Amino acid sequence: MELTGAEIVVQSLAAEGVEFVFGYPGGSVLHIYDELFKQDKVKHVLVRHEQGAAHAADGYSRASRKVGVCLVTSGPGVTNAVTGIATAYMDSIPMIIITGQVPTHAIGLDAFQEVDTVGITRPCVKHNFLVKDVRDLAVTMKKAFHIATTGRPGPVLVDIPKDVTAERCEFIYPERVEMRTYQPVVRGHSGQISQALELLLQAKRPMIYTGGGIVLADASNELARLVHKLGFPCTNTLMGLGGFPGTDPQFVGMLGMHGTYEANMAMQHCDVLLAIGARFDDRVIGDPRDFARISRRIIHVDVDPSSISKRVRVDVPIVGDVREVLLELTAQLEAHAGSVDKPALDAWWTQINEWRGRDCLRYDRTANIIKPQYVVEKLWEVTGGDAIVTSDVGQHQMWAAQFYKFDKPRRWINSGGLGTMGFGLPSAMGARMANPDATVACVTGEASIQMCIQELSTCKQYHLPIKIVNLNNRYMGMVRQWQEFFHGNRYAESYMDALPDFVRLAEAYGHAGMRIDKPADVEPALREAFARTDQLVFLDFITDATENVYPMVAGGKGLTDMILAEDL
């Protein structure tokens, strides 16, 4: 059966079970759009900006176990999408980005809307392809999905010149592909897993540190089983929240720059550390030299061998799918004749609970102005802790991470590695598309929400009843906080002195808006908004402009060099 390149693209997506494509049309992809129009298996979602397309596909992937797909045209369509592609790359999100390109004969001639897509995106994709022959298109699509979803996941880009989408060839979609140079390891080395178990059973002050790899590998149940069998404390990174239940007594909170006092202290003072699906990044351990001050044995489990000993030297490296490794580690534990050092573990928990007694997340609950932490706490109560929560980037992101107790994976969706303002709303759209019966809330700030606010139009067109929780402090909050702490209170360009009326703006897009400026009205407003199950509601909470996020570890400082509210 001969098909055009455009038909091959659409048929390939259908063969991969793709449900939605998030995109924005343009000249070089019009053949593909024409074929999308002719069928109904693969649905297209029209965003209002290509950055929104990438973020929506990203949110769709994070909130499901599927691959997000976005489609953009050449030139500015590609460059507008790069921020979203880089966001997905930094957080290892499986995505396929299909980009249009000028005709093959015009490549390199500065044709209208031409950019070097492969060159521009090479640093921020797992892999990319330029397809110059229609006969290579089907196998390239198969390779793209295979690469995006295996090993350490990530975005893969397929750049297709316009003439290739019009040419014809026989269409056979391969069932599988083999790539000699790409063979990711799945099973961990049994000997190294045995060595890791011996270290864990000898530990006096053990710690389990997990990241987004737990969520990506769907290994939350396996992690919980191991943690409960061992009785050890467990912490999550920002990306790993929900990988272990936030309300579990063995959870000591998020660690890192804005992590809890007890998590950071336990991380620094442990003698055996089991790191799973995490990468010891700068926002987690601060200065690696300071982290190395205290001697500890480190076991590191990761599917990506390049992440192991990248920033911190480890003693037992285990390369493999974290779910598979956890299954074997637990099996070896259950078959082992030995047990943990219970008296030492009890003493360690006594120390951790003493650190917990500092109550590092407390804030003034008697103020007559809305505290942002209070809004997030009430959001957790009103939604029963079961909402999908997306966020933008800044103070509101950290408060959401600290005060919304995520008990399940794929409920917390945020830009961790790149820190992308504008991510919250389009990713909430993707999350809702992936989970049409779910409660979806976007926690944002008045600066971040304006980055991609045009996607309110997309929400109207596709009837997406997202609840936008805007923690409005009239500043670029995290910028202001750093300027207060480290720049002598010189608030250079962080004050937002020309804000729109968000209620009227939401209404102009056909949605509902609410402005809340009294603490007593916070919970009733949230309950009313979430009762409107068929409507997007923009809740504009006027919060304390001077509130800061605590604890805080300044950039370049050690993990235990925390600024606490009580110290000021």
PDB file of C-alpha atoms in Angstrom, residues 167-405:
ATOM      1  CA  GLU A 167       6.064  11.958  -1.692  1.00  0.00           C
ATOM      2  CA  ARG A 168       4.756   8.391  -1.795  1.00  0.00           C
ATOM      3  CA  CYS A 169       6.138   4.984  -0.955  1.00  0.00           C
ATOM      4  CA  GLU A 170       5.012   1.598   0.298  1.00  0.00           C
ATOM      5  CA  PHE A 171       3.998   1.741   3.947  1.00  0.00           C
ATOM      6  CA  ILE A 172       4.995  -1.045   6.315  1.00  0.00           C
ATOM      7  CA  TYR A 173       5.215  -0.081   9.962  1.00  0.00           C
ATOM      8  CA  PRO A 174       7.803  -2.246  11.738  1.00  0.00           C
ATOM      9  CA  GLU A 175       6.725  -4.156  14.820  1.00  0.00           C
ATOM     10  CA  ARG A 176      10.071  -3.573  16.509  1.00  0.00           C
ATOM     11  CA  VAL A 177      13.463  -2.053  15.804  1.00  0.00           C
ATOM     12  CA  GLU A 178      16.998  -3.066  16.726  1.00  0.00           C
ATOM     13  CA  MET A 179      19.784  -0.500  17.000  1.00  0.00           C
ATOM     14  CA  ARG A 180      23.253  -1.888  17.496  1.00  0.00           C
ATOM     15  CA  THR A 181      24.521   1.278  19.158  1.00  0.00           C
ATOM     16  CA  TYR A 182      21.546   1.657  21.488  1.00  0.00           C
ATOM     17  CA  GLN A 183      21.072  -1.197  23.953  1.00  0.00           C
ATOM     18  CA  PRO A 184      19.962   0.175  27.341  1.00  0.00           C
ATOM     19  CA  VAL A 185      20.508  -2.066  30.359  1.00  0.00           C
ATOM     20  CA  VAL A 186      17.361  -3.244  32.144  1.00  0.00           C
ATOM     21  CA  ARG A 187      18.463  -5.808  34.749  1.00  0.00           C
ATOM     22  CA  GLY A 188      20.875  -4.713  37.445  1.00  0.00           C
ATOM     23  CA  HIS A 189      23.967  -6.784  38.253  1.00  0.00           C
ATOM     24  CA  SER A 190      22.987  -9.370  40.895  1.00  0.00           C
ATOM     25  CA  GLY A 191      26.391  -9.282  42.549  1.00  0.00           C
ATOM     26  CA  GLN A 192      26.256  -5.524  43.006  1.00  0.00           C
ATOM     27  CA  ILE A 193      22.696  -5.776  44.337  1.00  0.00           C
ATOM     28  CA  SER A 194      23.936  -8.354  46.885  1.00  0.00           C
ATOM     29  CA  GLN A 195      26.765  -6.020  47.858  1.00  0.00           C
ATOM     30  CA  ALA A 196      24.246  -3.193  48.289  1.00  0.00           C
ATOM     31  CA  LEU A 197      22.078  -5.347  50.542  1.00  0.00           C
ATOM     32  CA  GLU A 198      25.033  -6.185  52.795  1.00  0.00           C
ATOM     33  CA  LEU A 199      25.764  -2.485  53.214  1.00  0.00           C
ATOM     34  CA  LEU A 200      22.125  -1.707  54.022  1.00  0.00           C
ATOM     35  CA  LEU A 201      21.966  -4.419  56.698  1.00  0.00           C
ATOM     36  CA  GLN A 202      25.171  -3.107  58.314  1.00  0.00           C
ATOM     37  CA  ALA A 203      23.952   0.505  58.415  1.00  0.00           C
ATOM     38  CA  LYS A 204      23.647   2.390  61.692  1.00  0.00           C
ATOM     39  CA  ARG A 205      22.212   5.561  60.167  1.00  0.00           C
ATOM     40  CA  PRO A 206      20.620   4.557  56.849  1.00  0.00           C
ATOM     41  CA  MET A 207      18.841   6.836  54.388  1.00  0.00           C
ATOM     42  CA  ILE A 208      16.854   6.173  51.210  1.00  0.00           C
ATOM     43  CA  TYR A 209      16.953   9.036  48.716  1.00  0.00           C
ATOM     44  CA  THR A 210      14.750   8.809  45.623  1.00  0.00           C
ATOM     45  CA  GLY A 211      14.067  10.987  42.610  1.00  0.00           C
ATOM     46  CA  GLY A 212      11.954  11.227  39.503  1.00  0.00           C
ATOM     47  CA  GLY A 213      13.263   7.886  38.276  1.00  0.00           C
ATOM     48  CA  ILE A 214      10.897   6.148  40.689  1.00  0.00           C
ATOM     49  CA  VAL A 215       7.919   7.882  39.066  1.00  0.00           C
ATOM     50  CA  LEU A 216       9.128   7.379  35.495  1.00  0.00           C
ATOM     51  CA  ALA A 217       9.735   3.667  36.096  1.00  0.00           C
ATOM     52  CA  ASP A 218       6.352   3.183  37.814  1.00  0.00           C
ATOM     53  CA  ALA A 219       8.252   1.767  40.780  1.00  0.00           C
ATOM     54  CA  SER A 220       6.362   3.434  43.644  1.00  0.00           C
ATOM     55  CA  ASN A 221       4.843   0.209  44.981  1.00  0.00           C
ATOM     56  CA  GLU A 222       8.201  -1.550  44.852  1.00  0.00           C
ATOM     57  CA  LEU A 223       9.856   1.360  46.676  1.00  0.00           C
ATOM     58  CA  ALA A 224       7.210   1.397  49.422  1.00  0.00           C
ATOM     59  CA  ARG A 225       7.579  -2.331  49.937  1.00  0.00           C
ATOM     60  CA  LEU A 226      11.346  -2.078  50.371  1.00  0.00           C
ATOM     61  CA  VAL A 227      11.179   0.980  52.637  1.00  0.00           C
ATOM     62  CA  HIS A 228       8.617  -0.655  54.914  1.00  0.00           C
ATOM     63  CA  LYS A 229      10.552  -3.922  55.094  1.00  0.00           C
ATOM     64  CA  LEU A 230      13.740  -2.119  56.051  1.00  0.00           C
ATOM     65  CA  GLY A 231      12.114   0.462  58.333  1.00  0.00           C
ATOM     66  CA  PHE A 232      14.447   3.164  56.993  1.00  0.00           C
ATOM     67  CA  PRO A 233      13.693   6.886  56.538  1.00  0.00           C
ATOM     68  CA  CYS A 234      12.905   7.960  52.983  1.00  0.00           C
ATOM     69  CA  THR A 235      13.125  11.317  51.250  1.00  0.00           C
ATOM     70  CA  ASN A 236      12.071  12.450  47.765  1.00  0.00           C
ATOM     71  CA  THR A 237      13.492  15.099  45.502  1.00  0.00           C
ATOM     72  CA  LEU A 238      11.202  17.742  44.021  1.00  0.00           C
ATOM     73  CA  MET A 239      10.764  15.517  40.951  1.00  0.00           C
ATOM     74  CA  GLY A 240      10.195  12.410  43.053  1.00  0.00           C
ATOM     75  CA  LEU A 241       7.311  13.673  45.178  1.00  0.00           C
ATOM     76  CA  GLY A 242       4.543  11.099  45.267  1.00  0.00           C
ATOM     77  CA  GLY A 243       7.021   8.305  44.549  1.00  0.00           C
ATOM     78  CA  PHE A 244       6.730   7.484  48.263  1.00  0.00           C
ATOM     79  CA  PRO A 245       3.559   8.528  50.167  1.00  0.00           C
ATOM     80  CA  GLY A 246       3.890  12.011  51.624  1.00  0.00           C
ATOM     81  CA  THR A 247       1.759  11.097  54.645  1.00  0.00           C
ATOM     82  CA  ASP A 248       3.763   7.961  55.525  1.00  0.00           C
ATOM     83  CA  PRO A 249       5.534   8.211  58.919  1.00  0.00           C
ATOM     84  CA  GLN A 250       8.773   7.021  57.303  1.00  0.00           C
ATOM     85  CA  PHE A 251       8.727   9.961  54.894  1.00  0.00           C
ATOM     86  CA  VAL A 252      10.904  12.779  56.212  1.00  0.00           C
ATOM     87  CA  GLY A 253       9.866  15.309  53.578  1.00  0.00           C
ATOM     88  CA  MET A 254      11.451  16.691  50.456  1.00  0.00           C
ATOM     89  CA  LEU A 255      15.175  17.407  50.656  1.00  0.00           C
ATOM     90  CA  GLY A 256      17.382  20.013  49.052  1.00  0.00           C
ATOM     91  CA  MET A 257      17.430  23.776  48.689  1.00  0.00           C
ATOM     92  CA  HIS A 258      13.919  24.131  50.123  1.00  0.00           C
ATOM     93  CA  GLY A 259      13.719  20.727  51.755  1.00  0.00           C
ATOM     94  CA  THR A 260      12.832  20.004  55.352  1.00  0.00           C
ATOM     95  CA  TYR A 261      15.363  20.374  58.140  1.00  0.00           C
ATOM     96  CA  GLU A 262      15.018  16.688  59.053  1.00  0.00           C
ATOM     97  CA  ALA A 263      15.483  15.455  55.478  1.00  0.00           C
ATOM     98  CA  ASN A 264      18.596  17.539  54.901  1.00  0.00           C
ATOM     99  CA  MET A 265      20.130  16.675  58.246  1.00  0.00           C
ATOM    100  CA  ALA A 266      19.456  12.966  57.781  1.00  0.00           C
ATOM    101  CA  MET A 267      20.852  13.068  54.259  1.00  0.00           C
ATOM    102  CA  GLN A 268      24.049  14.729  55.456  1.00  0.00           C
ATOM    103  CA  HIS A 269      24.594  12.586  58.575  1.00  0.00           C
ATOM    104  CA  CYS A 270      23.645   9.123  57.301  1.00  0.00           C
ATOM    105  CA  ASP A 271      26.320   6.423  57.116  1.00  0.00           C
ATOM    106  CA  VAL A 272      24.751   4.389  54.285  1.00  0.00           C
ATOM    107  CA  LEU A 273      22.809   6.098  51.518  1.00  0.00           C
ATOM    108  CA  LEU A 274      20.662   4.293  48.971  1.00  0.00           C
ATOM    109  CA  ALA A 275      20.043   6.648  46.027  1.00  0.00           C
ATOM    110  CA  ILE A 276      17.434   5.483  43.513  1.00  0.00           C
ATOM    111  CA  GLY A 277      16.539   7.265  40.290  1.00  0.00           C
ATOM    112  CA  ALA A 278      18.125  10.536  41.399  1.00  0.00           C
ATOM    113  CA  ARG A 279      21.237  12.400  40.292  1.00  0.00           C
ATOM    114  CA  PHE A 280      22.688  14.352  43.259  1.00  0.00           C
ATOM    115  CA  ASP A 281      22.069  17.648  41.483  1.00  0.00           C
ATOM    116  CA  ASP A 282      23.041  21.047  42.872  1.00  0.00           C
ATOM    117  CA  ARG A 283      19.567  21.838  44.215  1.00  0.00           C
ATOM    118  CA  VAL A 284      19.604  18.591  46.236  1.00  0.00           C
ATOM    119  CA  ILE A 285      23.032  18.359  47.875  1.00  0.00           C
ATOM    120  CA  GLY A 286      24.378  21.875  47.393  1.00  0.00           C
ATOM    121  CA  ASP A 287      28.174  21.909  47.338  1.00  0.00           C
ATOM    122  CA  PRO A 288      29.509  18.353  46.648  1.00  0.00           C
ATOM    123  CA  ARG A 289      32.668  19.098  48.624  1.00  0.00           C
ATOM    124  CA  ASP A 290      30.618  19.981  51.681  1.00  0.00           C
ATOM    125  CA  PHE A 291      28.469  16.881  51.184  1.00  0.00           C
ATOM    126  CA  ALA A 292      31.641  14.765  51.201  1.00  0.00           C
ATOM    127  CA  ARG A 293      32.764  16.134  54.597  1.00  0.00           C
ATOM    128  CA  ILE A 294      31.019  13.267  56.386  1.00  0.00           C
ATOM    129  CA  SER A 295      32.064   9.796  55.304  1.00  0.00           C
ATOM    130  CA  ARG A 296      29.246   7.540  54.095  1.00  0.00           C
ATOM    131  CA  ARG A 297      28.834   4.542  51.818  1.00  0.00           C
ATOM    132  CA  ILE A 298      26.694   5.289  48.780  1.00  0.00           C
ATOM    133  CA  ILE A 299      24.674   2.859  46.662  1.00  0.00           C
ATOM    134  CA  HIS A 300      23.382   4.455  43.450  1.00  0.00           C
ATOM    135  CA  VAL A 301      20.718   2.829  41.277  1.00  0.00           C
ATOM    136  CA  ASP A 302      20.002   4.464  37.906  1.00  0.00           C
ATOM    137  CA  VAL A 303      19.108   3.401  34.399  1.00  0.00           C
ATOM    138  CA  ASP A 304      21.546   5.970  33.005  1.00  0.00           C
ATOM    139  CA  PRO A 305      25.174   4.971  33.663  1.00  0.00           C
ATOM    140  CA  SER A 306      26.360   8.534  32.925  1.00  0.00           C
ATOM    141  CA  SER A 307      24.471   9.778  36.009  1.00  0.00           C
ATOM    142  CA  ILE A 308      26.404   7.521  38.379  1.00  0.00           C
ATOM    143  CA  SER A 309      29.446   9.145  40.047  1.00  0.00           C
ATOM    144  CA  LYS A 310      28.814  12.248  37.941  1.00  0.00           C
ATOM    145  CA  ARG A 311      28.758  14.656  40.911  1.00  0.00           C
ATOM    146  CA  VAL A 312      29.353  12.368  43.891  1.00  0.00           C
ATOM    147  CA  ARG A 313      31.586   9.305  44.016  1.00  0.00           C
ATOM    148  CA  VAL A 314      29.592   6.186  44.833  1.00  0.00           C
ATOM    149  CA  ASP A 315      30.654   2.856  46.310  1.00  0.00           C
ATOM    150  CA  VAL A 316      28.157   0.482  44.722  1.00  0.00           C
ATOM    151  CA  PRO A 317      26.933   1.479  41.241  1.00  0.00           C
ATOM    152  CA  ILE A 318      23.908  -0.424  39.940  1.00  0.00           C
ATOM    153  CA  VAL A 319      22.856   0.282  36.355  1.00  0.00           C
ATOM    154  CA  GLY A 320      19.373  -0.868  35.443  1.00  0.00           C
ATOM    155  CA  ASP A 321      15.684  -0.128  35.421  1.00  0.00           C
ATOM    156  CA  VAL A 322      14.949   0.959  38.994  1.00  0.00           C
ATOM    157  CA  ARG A 323      11.777  -1.121  39.220  1.00  0.00           C
ATOM    158  CA  GLU A 324      13.645  -4.276  38.206  1.00  0.00           C
ATOM    159  CA  VAL A 325      16.461  -3.511  40.645  1.00  0.00           C
ATOM    160  CA  LEU A 326      14.033  -2.872  43.512  1.00  0.00           C
ATOM    161  CA  LEU A 327      12.266  -6.152  42.818  1.00  0.00           C
ATOM    162  CA  GLU A 328      15.529  -8.092  42.985  1.00  0.00           C
ATOM    163  CA  LEU A 329      16.812  -6.166  46.014  1.00  0.00           C
ATOM    164  CA  THR A 330      13.594  -6.894  47.907  1.00  0.00           C
ATOM    165  CA  ALA A 331      13.694 -10.558  46.887  1.00  0.00           C
ATOM    166  CA  GLN A 332      17.273 -10.855  48.131  1.00  0.00           C
ATOM    167  CA  LEU A 333      16.287  -9.116  51.390  1.00  0.00           C
ATOM    168  CA  GLU A 334      13.441 -11.545  51.966  1.00  0.00           C
ATOM    169  CA  ALA A 335      15.735 -14.521  51.339  1.00  0.00           C
ATOM    170  CA  HIS A 336      18.595 -13.159  53.466  1.00  0.00           C
ATOM    171  CA  ALA A 337      19.292 -14.685  56.870  1.00  0.00           C
ATOM    172  CA  GLY A 338      20.381 -11.386  58.404  1.00  0.00           C
ATOM    173  CA  SER A 339      18.401  -8.335  59.489  1.00  0.00           C
ATOM    174  CA  VAL A 340      18.854  -4.630  60.085  1.00  0.00           C
ATOM    175  CA  ASP A 341      20.550  -3.321  63.232  1.00  0.00           C
ATOM    176  CA  LYS A 342      17.340  -2.552  65.131  1.00  0.00           C
ATOM    177  CA  PRO A 343      18.857  -0.771  68.198  1.00  0.00           C
ATOM    178  CA  ALA A 344      20.956   1.485  65.961  1.00  0.00           C
ATOM    179  CA  LEU A 345      17.949   2.163  63.723  1.00  0.00           C
ATOM    180  CA  ASP A 346      15.805   3.093  66.735  1.00  0.00           C
ATOM    181  CA  ALA A 347      18.471   5.531  67.909  1.00  0.00           C
ATOM    182  CA  TRP A 348      18.643   7.009  64.405  1.00  0.00           C
ATOM    183  CA  TRP A 349      14.870   7.533  64.356  1.00  0.00           C
ATOM    184  CA  THR A 350      15.125   9.244  67.752  1.00  0.00           C
ATOM    185  CA  GLN A 351      17.586  11.705  66.248  1.00  0.00           C
ATOM    186  CA  ILE A 352      15.432  12.245  63.148  1.00  0.00           C
ATOM    187  CA  ASN A 353      12.353  12.906  65.273  1.00  0.00           C
ATOM    188  CA  GLU A 354      14.348  15.421  67.282  1.00  0.00           C
ATOM    189  CA  TRP A 355      15.145  17.232  64.026  1.00  0.00           C
ATOM    190  CA  ARG A 356      11.478  16.983  63.088  1.00  0.00           C
ATOM    191  CA  GLY A 357      10.669  18.798  66.310  1.00  0.00           C
ATOM    192  CA  ARG A 358      12.088  21.984  64.827  1.00  0.00           C
ATOM    193  CA  ASP A 359       8.856  22.218  62.751  1.00  0.00           C
ATOM    194  CA  CYS A 360      10.775  23.924  59.972  1.00  0.00           C
ATOM    195  CA  LEU A 361       7.679  24.598  57.832  1.00  0.00           C
ATOM    196  CA  ARG A 362       5.742  26.563  60.416  1.00  0.00           C
ATOM    197  CA  TYR A 363       4.423  30.000  59.494  1.00  0.00           C
ATOM    198  CA  ASP A 364       2.279  32.719  61.081  1.00  0.00           C
ATOM    199  CA  ARG A 365      -1.270  31.373  61.107  1.00  0.00           C
ATOM    200  CA  THR A 366      -2.658  34.406  62.949  1.00  0.00           C
ATOM    201  CA  ALA A 367      -1.976  36.985  60.243  1.00  0.00           C
ATOM    202  CA  ASN A 368      -4.877  38.986  58.832  1.00  0.00           C
ATOM    203  CA  ILE A 369      -3.435  38.663  55.338  1.00  0.00           C
ATOM    204  CA  ILE A 370      -3.495  35.473  53.267  1.00  0.00           C
ATOM    205  CA  LYS A 371      -0.399  33.363  53.694  1.00  0.00           C
ATOM    206  CA  PRO A 372       0.423  31.348  50.563  1.00  0.00           C
ATOM    207  CA  GLN A 373       1.225  28.240  52.609  1.00  0.00           C
ATOM    208  CA  TYR A 374      -2.305  28.349  54.026  1.00  0.00           C
ATOM    209  CA  VAL A 375      -3.806  28.344  50.525  1.00  0.00           C
ATOM    210  CA  VAL A 376      -1.864  25.203  49.586  1.00  0.00           C
ATOM    211  CA  GLU A 377      -2.805  23.474  52.842  1.00  0.00           C
ATOM    212  CA  LYS A 378      -6.461  24.205  52.188  1.00  0.00           C
ATOM    213  CA  LEU A 379      -6.075  23.073  48.572  1.00  0.00           C
ATOM    214  CA  TRP A 380      -4.831  19.725  49.897  1.00  0.00           C
ATOM    215  CA  GLU A 381      -7.768  19.459  52.296  1.00  0.00           C
ATOM    216  CA  VAL A 382     -10.438  20.475  49.781  1.00  0.00           C
ATOM    217  CA  THR A 383      -9.163  18.050  47.117  1.00  0.00           C
ATOM    218  CA  GLY A 384      -8.624  15.227  49.594  1.00  0.00           C
ATOM    219  CA  GLY A 385      -4.966  15.140  48.579  1.00  0.00           C
ATOM    220  CA  ASP A 386      -5.932  13.415  45.341  1.00  0.00           C
ATOM    221  CA  ALA A 387      -5.726  16.182  42.733  1.00  0.00           C
ATOM    222  CA  ILE A 388      -3.249  16.347  39.899  1.00  0.00           C
ATOM    223  CA  VAL A 389      -1.319  19.515  40.744  1.00  0.00           C
ATOM    224  CA  THR A 390       0.772  21.307  38.169  1.00  0.00           C
ATOM    225  CA  SER A 391       2.879  24.336  38.946  1.00  0.00           C
ATOM    226  CA  ASP A 392       4.870  27.058  37.353  1.00  0.00           C
ATOM    227  CA  VAL A 393       8.258  28.019  38.809  1.00  0.00           C
ATOM    228  CA  GLY A 394       9.039  30.141  41.830  1.00  0.00           C
ATOM    229  CA  GLN A 395       7.950  30.477  45.433  1.00  0.00           C
ATOM    230  CA  HIS A 396       4.499  29.058  44.698  1.00  0.00           C
ATOM    231  CA  GLN A 397       6.146  25.916  43.289  1.00  0.00           C
ATOM    232  CA  MET A 398       8.106  25.361  46.489  1.00  0.00           C
ATOM    233  CA  TRP A 399       5.082  25.975  48.731  1.00  0.00           C
ATOM    234  CA  ALA A 400       3.083  23.479  46.682  1.00  0.00           C
ATOM    235  CA  ALA A 401       5.884  20.926  47.057  1.00  0.00           C
ATOM    236  CA  GLN A 402       6.172  21.538  50.792  1.00  0.00           C
ATOM    237  CA  PHE A 403       2.519  21.709  51.813  1.00  0.00           C
ATOM    238  CA  TYR A 404       0.600  19.465  49.391  1.00  0.00           C
ATOM    239  CA  LYS A 405       1.210  15.919  50.637  1.00  0.00           C
TER     240      LYS A 405
END
